[in-house]
PDB file of C-alpha atoms in Angstrom:
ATOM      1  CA  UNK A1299      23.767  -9.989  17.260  1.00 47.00           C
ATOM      2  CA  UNK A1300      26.035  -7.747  15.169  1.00 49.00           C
ATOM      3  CA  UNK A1301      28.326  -5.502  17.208  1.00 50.00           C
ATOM      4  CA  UNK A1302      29.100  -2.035  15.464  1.00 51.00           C
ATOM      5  CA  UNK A1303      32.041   0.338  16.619  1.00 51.00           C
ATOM      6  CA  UNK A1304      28.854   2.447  17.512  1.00 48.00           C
ATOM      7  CA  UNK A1305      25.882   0.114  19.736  1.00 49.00           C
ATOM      8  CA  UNK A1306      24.967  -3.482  19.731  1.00 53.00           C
ATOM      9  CA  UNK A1307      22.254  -3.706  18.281  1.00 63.00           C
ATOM     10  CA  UNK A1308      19.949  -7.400  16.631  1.00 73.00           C
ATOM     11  CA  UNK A1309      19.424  -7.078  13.037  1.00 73.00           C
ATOM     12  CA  UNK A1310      16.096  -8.023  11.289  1.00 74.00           C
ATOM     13  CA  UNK A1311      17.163  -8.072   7.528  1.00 79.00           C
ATOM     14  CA  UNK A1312      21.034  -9.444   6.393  1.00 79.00           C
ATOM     15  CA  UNK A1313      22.455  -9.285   2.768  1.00 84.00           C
ATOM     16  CA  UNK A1314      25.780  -9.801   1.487  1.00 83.00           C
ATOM     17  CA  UNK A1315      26.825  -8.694  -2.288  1.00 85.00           C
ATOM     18  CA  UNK A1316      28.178 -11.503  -4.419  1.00 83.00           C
ATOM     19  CA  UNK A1317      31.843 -10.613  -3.973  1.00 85.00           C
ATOM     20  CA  UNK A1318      31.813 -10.786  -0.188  1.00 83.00           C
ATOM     21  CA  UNK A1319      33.094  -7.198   0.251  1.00 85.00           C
ATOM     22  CA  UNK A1320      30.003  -6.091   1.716  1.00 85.00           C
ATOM     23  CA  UNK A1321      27.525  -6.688   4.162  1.00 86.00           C
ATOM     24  CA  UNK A1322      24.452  -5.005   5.221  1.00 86.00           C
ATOM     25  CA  UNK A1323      22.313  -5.138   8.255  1.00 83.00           C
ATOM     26  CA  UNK A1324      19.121  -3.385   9.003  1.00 82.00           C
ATOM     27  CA  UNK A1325      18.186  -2.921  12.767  1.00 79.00           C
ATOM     28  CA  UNK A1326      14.585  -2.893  13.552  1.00 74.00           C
ATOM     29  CA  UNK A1327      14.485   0.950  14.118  1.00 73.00           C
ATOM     30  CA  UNK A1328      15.682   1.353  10.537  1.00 72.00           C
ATOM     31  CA  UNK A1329      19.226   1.882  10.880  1.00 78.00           C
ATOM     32  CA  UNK A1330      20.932   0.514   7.806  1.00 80.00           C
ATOM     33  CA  UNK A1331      24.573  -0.631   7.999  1.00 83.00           C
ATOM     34  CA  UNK A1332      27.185  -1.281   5.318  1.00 86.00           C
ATOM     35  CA  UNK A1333      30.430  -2.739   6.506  1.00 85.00           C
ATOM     36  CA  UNK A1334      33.044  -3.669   4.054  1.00 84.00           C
ATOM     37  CA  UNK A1335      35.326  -6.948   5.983  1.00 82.00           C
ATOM     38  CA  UNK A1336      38.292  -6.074   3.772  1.00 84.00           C
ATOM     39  CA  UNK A1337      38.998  -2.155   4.936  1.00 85.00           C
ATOM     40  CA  UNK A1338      36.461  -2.205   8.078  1.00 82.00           C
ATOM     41  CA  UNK A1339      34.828   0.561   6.778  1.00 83.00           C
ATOM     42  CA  UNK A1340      31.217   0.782   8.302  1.00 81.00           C
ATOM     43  CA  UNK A1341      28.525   3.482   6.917  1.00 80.00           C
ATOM     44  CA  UNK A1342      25.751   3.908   8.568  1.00 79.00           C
ATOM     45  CA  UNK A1343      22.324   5.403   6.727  1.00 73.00           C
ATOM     46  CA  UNK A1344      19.236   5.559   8.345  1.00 65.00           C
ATOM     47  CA  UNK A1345      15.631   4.719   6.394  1.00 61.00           C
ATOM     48  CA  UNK A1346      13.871   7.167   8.858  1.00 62.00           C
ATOM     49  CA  UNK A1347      10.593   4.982   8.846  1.00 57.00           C
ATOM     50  CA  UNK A1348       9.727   2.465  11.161  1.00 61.00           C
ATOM     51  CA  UNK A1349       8.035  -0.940  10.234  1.00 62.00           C
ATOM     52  CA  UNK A1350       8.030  -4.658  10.072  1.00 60.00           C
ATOM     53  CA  UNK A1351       9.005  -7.168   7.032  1.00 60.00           C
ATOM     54  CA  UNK A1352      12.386  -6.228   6.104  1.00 73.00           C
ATOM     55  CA  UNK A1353      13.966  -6.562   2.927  1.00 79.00           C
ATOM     56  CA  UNK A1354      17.277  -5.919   1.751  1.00 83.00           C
ATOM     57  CA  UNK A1355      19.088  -7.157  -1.512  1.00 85.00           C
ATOM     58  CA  UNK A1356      22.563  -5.713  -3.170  1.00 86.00           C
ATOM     59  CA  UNK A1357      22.450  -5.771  -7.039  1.00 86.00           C
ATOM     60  CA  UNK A1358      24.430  -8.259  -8.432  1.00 84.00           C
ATOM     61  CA  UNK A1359      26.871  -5.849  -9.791  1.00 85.00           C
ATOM     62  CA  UNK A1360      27.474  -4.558  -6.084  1.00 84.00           C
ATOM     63  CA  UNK A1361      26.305  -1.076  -7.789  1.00 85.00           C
ATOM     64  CA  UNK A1362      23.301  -0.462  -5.640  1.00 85.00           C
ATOM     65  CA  UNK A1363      21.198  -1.651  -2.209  1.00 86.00           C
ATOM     66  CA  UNK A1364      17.581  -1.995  -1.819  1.00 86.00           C
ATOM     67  CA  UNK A1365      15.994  -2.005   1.679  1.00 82.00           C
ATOM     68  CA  UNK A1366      12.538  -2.291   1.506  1.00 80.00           C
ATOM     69  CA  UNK A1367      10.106  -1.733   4.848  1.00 79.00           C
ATOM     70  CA  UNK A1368       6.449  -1.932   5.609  1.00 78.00           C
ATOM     71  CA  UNK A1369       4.971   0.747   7.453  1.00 77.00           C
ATOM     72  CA  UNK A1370       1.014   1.824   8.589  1.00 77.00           C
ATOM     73  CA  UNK A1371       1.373   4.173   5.878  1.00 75.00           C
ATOM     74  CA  UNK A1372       2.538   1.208   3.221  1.00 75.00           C
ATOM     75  CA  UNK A1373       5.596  -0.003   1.955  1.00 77.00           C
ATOM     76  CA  UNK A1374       8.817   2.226   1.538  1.00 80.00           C
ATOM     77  CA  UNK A1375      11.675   1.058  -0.920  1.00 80.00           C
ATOM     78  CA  UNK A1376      15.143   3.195  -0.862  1.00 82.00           C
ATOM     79  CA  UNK A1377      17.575   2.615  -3.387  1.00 84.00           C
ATOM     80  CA  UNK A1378      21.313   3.484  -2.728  1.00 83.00           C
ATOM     81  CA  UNK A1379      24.216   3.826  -4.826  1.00 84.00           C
ATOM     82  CA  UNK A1380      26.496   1.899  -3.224  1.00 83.00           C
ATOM     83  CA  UNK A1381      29.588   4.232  -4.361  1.00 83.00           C
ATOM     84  CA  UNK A1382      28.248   7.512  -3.364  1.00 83.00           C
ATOM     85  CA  UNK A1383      25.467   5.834  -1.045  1.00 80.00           C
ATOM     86  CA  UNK A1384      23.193   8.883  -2.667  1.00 80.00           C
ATOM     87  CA  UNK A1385      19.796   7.756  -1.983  1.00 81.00           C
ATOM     88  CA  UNK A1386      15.851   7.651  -3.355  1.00 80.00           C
ATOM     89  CA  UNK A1387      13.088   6.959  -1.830  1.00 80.00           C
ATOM     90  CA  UNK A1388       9.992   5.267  -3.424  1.00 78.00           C
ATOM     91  CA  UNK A1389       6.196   5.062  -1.670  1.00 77.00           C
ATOM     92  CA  UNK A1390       4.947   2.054  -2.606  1.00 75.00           C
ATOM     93  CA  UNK A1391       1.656   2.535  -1.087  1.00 73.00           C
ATOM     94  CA  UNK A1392       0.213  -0.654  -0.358  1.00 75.00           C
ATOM     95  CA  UNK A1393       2.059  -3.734   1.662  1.00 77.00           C
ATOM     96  CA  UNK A1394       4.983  -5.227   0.549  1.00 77.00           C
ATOM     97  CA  UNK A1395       5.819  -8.852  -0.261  1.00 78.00           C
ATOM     98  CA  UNK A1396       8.571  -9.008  -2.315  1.00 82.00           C
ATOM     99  CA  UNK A1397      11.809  -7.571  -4.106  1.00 84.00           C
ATOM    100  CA  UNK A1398      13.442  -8.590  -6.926  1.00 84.00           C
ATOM    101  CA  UNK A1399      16.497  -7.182  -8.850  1.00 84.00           C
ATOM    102  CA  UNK A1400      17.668  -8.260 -12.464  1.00 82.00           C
ATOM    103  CA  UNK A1401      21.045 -10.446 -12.789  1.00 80.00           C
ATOM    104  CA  UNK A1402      22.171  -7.563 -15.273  1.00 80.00           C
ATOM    105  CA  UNK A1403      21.586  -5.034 -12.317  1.00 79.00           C
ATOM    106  CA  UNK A1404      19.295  -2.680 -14.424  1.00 80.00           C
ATOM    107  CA  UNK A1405      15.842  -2.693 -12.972  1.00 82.00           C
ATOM    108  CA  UNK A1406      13.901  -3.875  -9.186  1.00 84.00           C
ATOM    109  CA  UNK A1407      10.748  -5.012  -9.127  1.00 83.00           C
ATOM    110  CA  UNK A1408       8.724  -4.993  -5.859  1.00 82.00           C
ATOM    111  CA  UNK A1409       4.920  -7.342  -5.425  1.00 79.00           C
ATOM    112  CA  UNK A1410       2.099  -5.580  -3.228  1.00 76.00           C
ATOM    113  CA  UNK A1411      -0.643  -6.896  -1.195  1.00 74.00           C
ATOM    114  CA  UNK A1412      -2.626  -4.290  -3.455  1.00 68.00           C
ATOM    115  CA  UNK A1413      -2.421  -6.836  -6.144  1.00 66.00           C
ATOM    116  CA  UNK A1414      -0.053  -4.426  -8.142  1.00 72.00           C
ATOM    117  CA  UNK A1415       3.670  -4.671  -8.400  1.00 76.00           C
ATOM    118  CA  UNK A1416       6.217  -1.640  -9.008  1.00 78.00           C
ATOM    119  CA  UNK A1417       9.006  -1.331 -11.562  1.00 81.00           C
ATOM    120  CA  UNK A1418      12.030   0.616 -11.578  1.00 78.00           C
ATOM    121  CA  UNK A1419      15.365   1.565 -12.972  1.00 74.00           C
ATOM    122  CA  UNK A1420      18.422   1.933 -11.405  1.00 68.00           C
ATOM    123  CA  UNK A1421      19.870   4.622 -13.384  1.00 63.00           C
ATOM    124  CA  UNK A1422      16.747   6.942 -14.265  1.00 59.00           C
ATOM    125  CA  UNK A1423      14.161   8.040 -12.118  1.00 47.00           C
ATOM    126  CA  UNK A1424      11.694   5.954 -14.722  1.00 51.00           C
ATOM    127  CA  UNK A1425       9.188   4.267 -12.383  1.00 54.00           C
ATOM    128  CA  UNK A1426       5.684   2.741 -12.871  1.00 54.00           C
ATOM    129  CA  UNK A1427       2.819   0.422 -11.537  1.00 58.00           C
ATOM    130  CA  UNK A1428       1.667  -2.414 -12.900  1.00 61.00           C
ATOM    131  CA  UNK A1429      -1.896  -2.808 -13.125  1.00 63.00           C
ATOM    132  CA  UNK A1430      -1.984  -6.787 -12.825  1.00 63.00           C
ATOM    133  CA  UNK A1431      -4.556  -8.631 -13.609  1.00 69.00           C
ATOM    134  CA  UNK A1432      -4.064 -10.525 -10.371  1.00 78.00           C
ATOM    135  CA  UNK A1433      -6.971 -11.041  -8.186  1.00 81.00           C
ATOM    136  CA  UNK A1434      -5.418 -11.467  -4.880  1.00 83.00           C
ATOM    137  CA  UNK A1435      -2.018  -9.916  -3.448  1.00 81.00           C
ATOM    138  CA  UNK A1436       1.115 -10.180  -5.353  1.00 83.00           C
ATOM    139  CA  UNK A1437       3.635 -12.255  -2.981  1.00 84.00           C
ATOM    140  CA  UNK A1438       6.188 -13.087  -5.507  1.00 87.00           C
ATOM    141  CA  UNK A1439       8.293 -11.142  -8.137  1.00 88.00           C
ATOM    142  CA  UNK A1440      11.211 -11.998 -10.199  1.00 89.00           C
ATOM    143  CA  UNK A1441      12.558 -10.144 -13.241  1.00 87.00           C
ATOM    144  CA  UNK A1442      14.541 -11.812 -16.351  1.00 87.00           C
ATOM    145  CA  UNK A1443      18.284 -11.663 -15.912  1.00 82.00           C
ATOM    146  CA  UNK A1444      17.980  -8.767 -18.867  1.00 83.00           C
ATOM    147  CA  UNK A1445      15.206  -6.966 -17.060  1.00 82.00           C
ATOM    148  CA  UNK A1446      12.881  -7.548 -20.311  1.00 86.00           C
ATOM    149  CA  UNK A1447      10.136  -9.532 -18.366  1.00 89.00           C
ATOM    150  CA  UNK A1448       8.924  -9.558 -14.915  1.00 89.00           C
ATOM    151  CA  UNK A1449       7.227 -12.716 -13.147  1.00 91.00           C
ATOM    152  CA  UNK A1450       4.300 -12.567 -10.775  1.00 89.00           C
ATOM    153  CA  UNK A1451       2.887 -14.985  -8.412  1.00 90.00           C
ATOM    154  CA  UNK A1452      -0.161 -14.556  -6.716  1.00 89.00           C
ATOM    155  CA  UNK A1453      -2.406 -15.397  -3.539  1.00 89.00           C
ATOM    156  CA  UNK A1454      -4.894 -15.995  -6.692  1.00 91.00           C
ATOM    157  CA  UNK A1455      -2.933 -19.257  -7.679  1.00 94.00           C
ATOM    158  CA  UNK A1456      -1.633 -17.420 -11.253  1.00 92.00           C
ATOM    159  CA  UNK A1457       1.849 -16.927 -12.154  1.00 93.00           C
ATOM    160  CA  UNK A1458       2.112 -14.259 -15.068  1.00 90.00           C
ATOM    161  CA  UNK A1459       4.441 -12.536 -17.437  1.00 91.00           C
ATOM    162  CA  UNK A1460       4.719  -9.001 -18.120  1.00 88.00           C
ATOM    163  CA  UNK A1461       7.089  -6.850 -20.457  1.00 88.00           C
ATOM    164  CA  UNK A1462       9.153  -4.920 -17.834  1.00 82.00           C
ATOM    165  CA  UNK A1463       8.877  -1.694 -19.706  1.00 79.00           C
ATOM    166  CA  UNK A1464       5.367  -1.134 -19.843  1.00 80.00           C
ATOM    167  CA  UNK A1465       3.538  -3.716 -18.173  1.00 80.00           C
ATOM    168  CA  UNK A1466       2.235  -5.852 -21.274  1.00 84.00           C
ATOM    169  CA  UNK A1467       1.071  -9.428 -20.649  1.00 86.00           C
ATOM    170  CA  UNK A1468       3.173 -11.795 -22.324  1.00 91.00           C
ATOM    171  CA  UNK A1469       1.017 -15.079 -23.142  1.00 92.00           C
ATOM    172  CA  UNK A1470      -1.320 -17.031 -20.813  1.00 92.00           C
ATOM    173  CA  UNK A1471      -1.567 -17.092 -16.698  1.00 90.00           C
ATOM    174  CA  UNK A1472      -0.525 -20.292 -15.360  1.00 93.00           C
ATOM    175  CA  UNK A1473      -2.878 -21.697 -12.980  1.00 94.00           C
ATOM    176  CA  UNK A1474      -1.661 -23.637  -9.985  1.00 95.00           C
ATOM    177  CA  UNK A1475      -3.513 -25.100  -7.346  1.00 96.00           C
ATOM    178  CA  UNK A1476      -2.098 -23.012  -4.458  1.00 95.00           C
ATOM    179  CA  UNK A1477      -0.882 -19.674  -3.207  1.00 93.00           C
ATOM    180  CA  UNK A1478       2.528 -18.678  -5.554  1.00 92.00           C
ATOM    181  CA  UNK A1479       4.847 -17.355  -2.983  1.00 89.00           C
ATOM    182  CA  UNK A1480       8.416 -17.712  -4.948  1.00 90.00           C
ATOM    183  CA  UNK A1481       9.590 -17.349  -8.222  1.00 90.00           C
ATOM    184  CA  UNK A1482      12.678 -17.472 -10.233  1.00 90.00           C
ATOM    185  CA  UNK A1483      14.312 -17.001 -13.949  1.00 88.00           C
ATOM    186  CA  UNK A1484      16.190 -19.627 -14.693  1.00 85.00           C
ATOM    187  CA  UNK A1485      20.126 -17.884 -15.825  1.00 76.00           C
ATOM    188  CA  UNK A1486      20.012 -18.762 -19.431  1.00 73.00           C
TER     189      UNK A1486
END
């Protein structure tokens, strides 16, 4: 349980950003909270959706936070700046598995159920699906620590590449003989 200066409440989704200065809990009725350890200050934003499989994941720079929630309707990702905490909201429209955000902090990547996944950028409003060749849902995502290539793993056994920026295939699938559910660039 995290206790609040405002209600007690048991959080379904935790992150922390590298440094340790912040902390972020989301509550099952979609209350987001921000507490920084080192002034106590505590901000409170609220998704306004309701749903199940909680993500949330600071950028490595600390610059923004990305809570991502399932709902009837399909998955909703909001993006905050983490200075002014101004916010967007993106529909992904289908179920979500996974969230991903480049080491250089420039782009998130979310996987579907819809066998699609969604690419974004942090400081434009550029957005766009992938149409993967994936035959089964999308349950892992990772993008390069440059945010030139993004990863997917699939229920369909493939892991594939993709150019971040418009959704090219890079080489051949790689087969595997089960489900891909994680991924990860190596640093270098």
């Amino acid at each position: 349980r995290l206790e609040s200066s405002v209600v007690v409440r048991t959080p379904v989704a935790l992150a922390t950003d590298r440094s340790g200065s912040a902390v972020a809990a989301m509550t099952e009725d979609g209350v987001l909270t921000v507490w920084m350890p080192d002034t106590g200050v505590e901000t409170r934003l609220d998704t306004e959706t309701s749903g199940w499989d909680e993500q949330l994941a600071f950028a490595p720079d600390g610059s923004h936070l990305v809570a991502a929630r399932n709902t009837t309707a399909g998955a909703i990702l909001h993006i905050w700046d983490t200075d002014s905490f101004g916010h967007r909201t993106v529909d992904l429209g289908a179920t979500l598995y996974s969230v991903a955000i480049s080491s250089d902090s420039s782009a998130v990547a979310a996987g579907t159920y819809g066998d699609t996944a969604w690419v974004g950028d942090f400081q434009t409003p550029t957005v766009f699906t992938m149409e993967l060749a994936h035959t089964r849902a999308v349950e892992a995502v990772a993008l390069s620590s440059d945010g030139v290539l993004v990863a997917t793993g699939s229920r369909d056994q493939l892991a594939r590449l993709w150019r971040a920026h418009d959704g090219a295939i890079v080489g051949e699938p790689m087969q595997h003989d089960r489900p891909i559910t994680a991924l990860a660039f190596s640093p270098d």
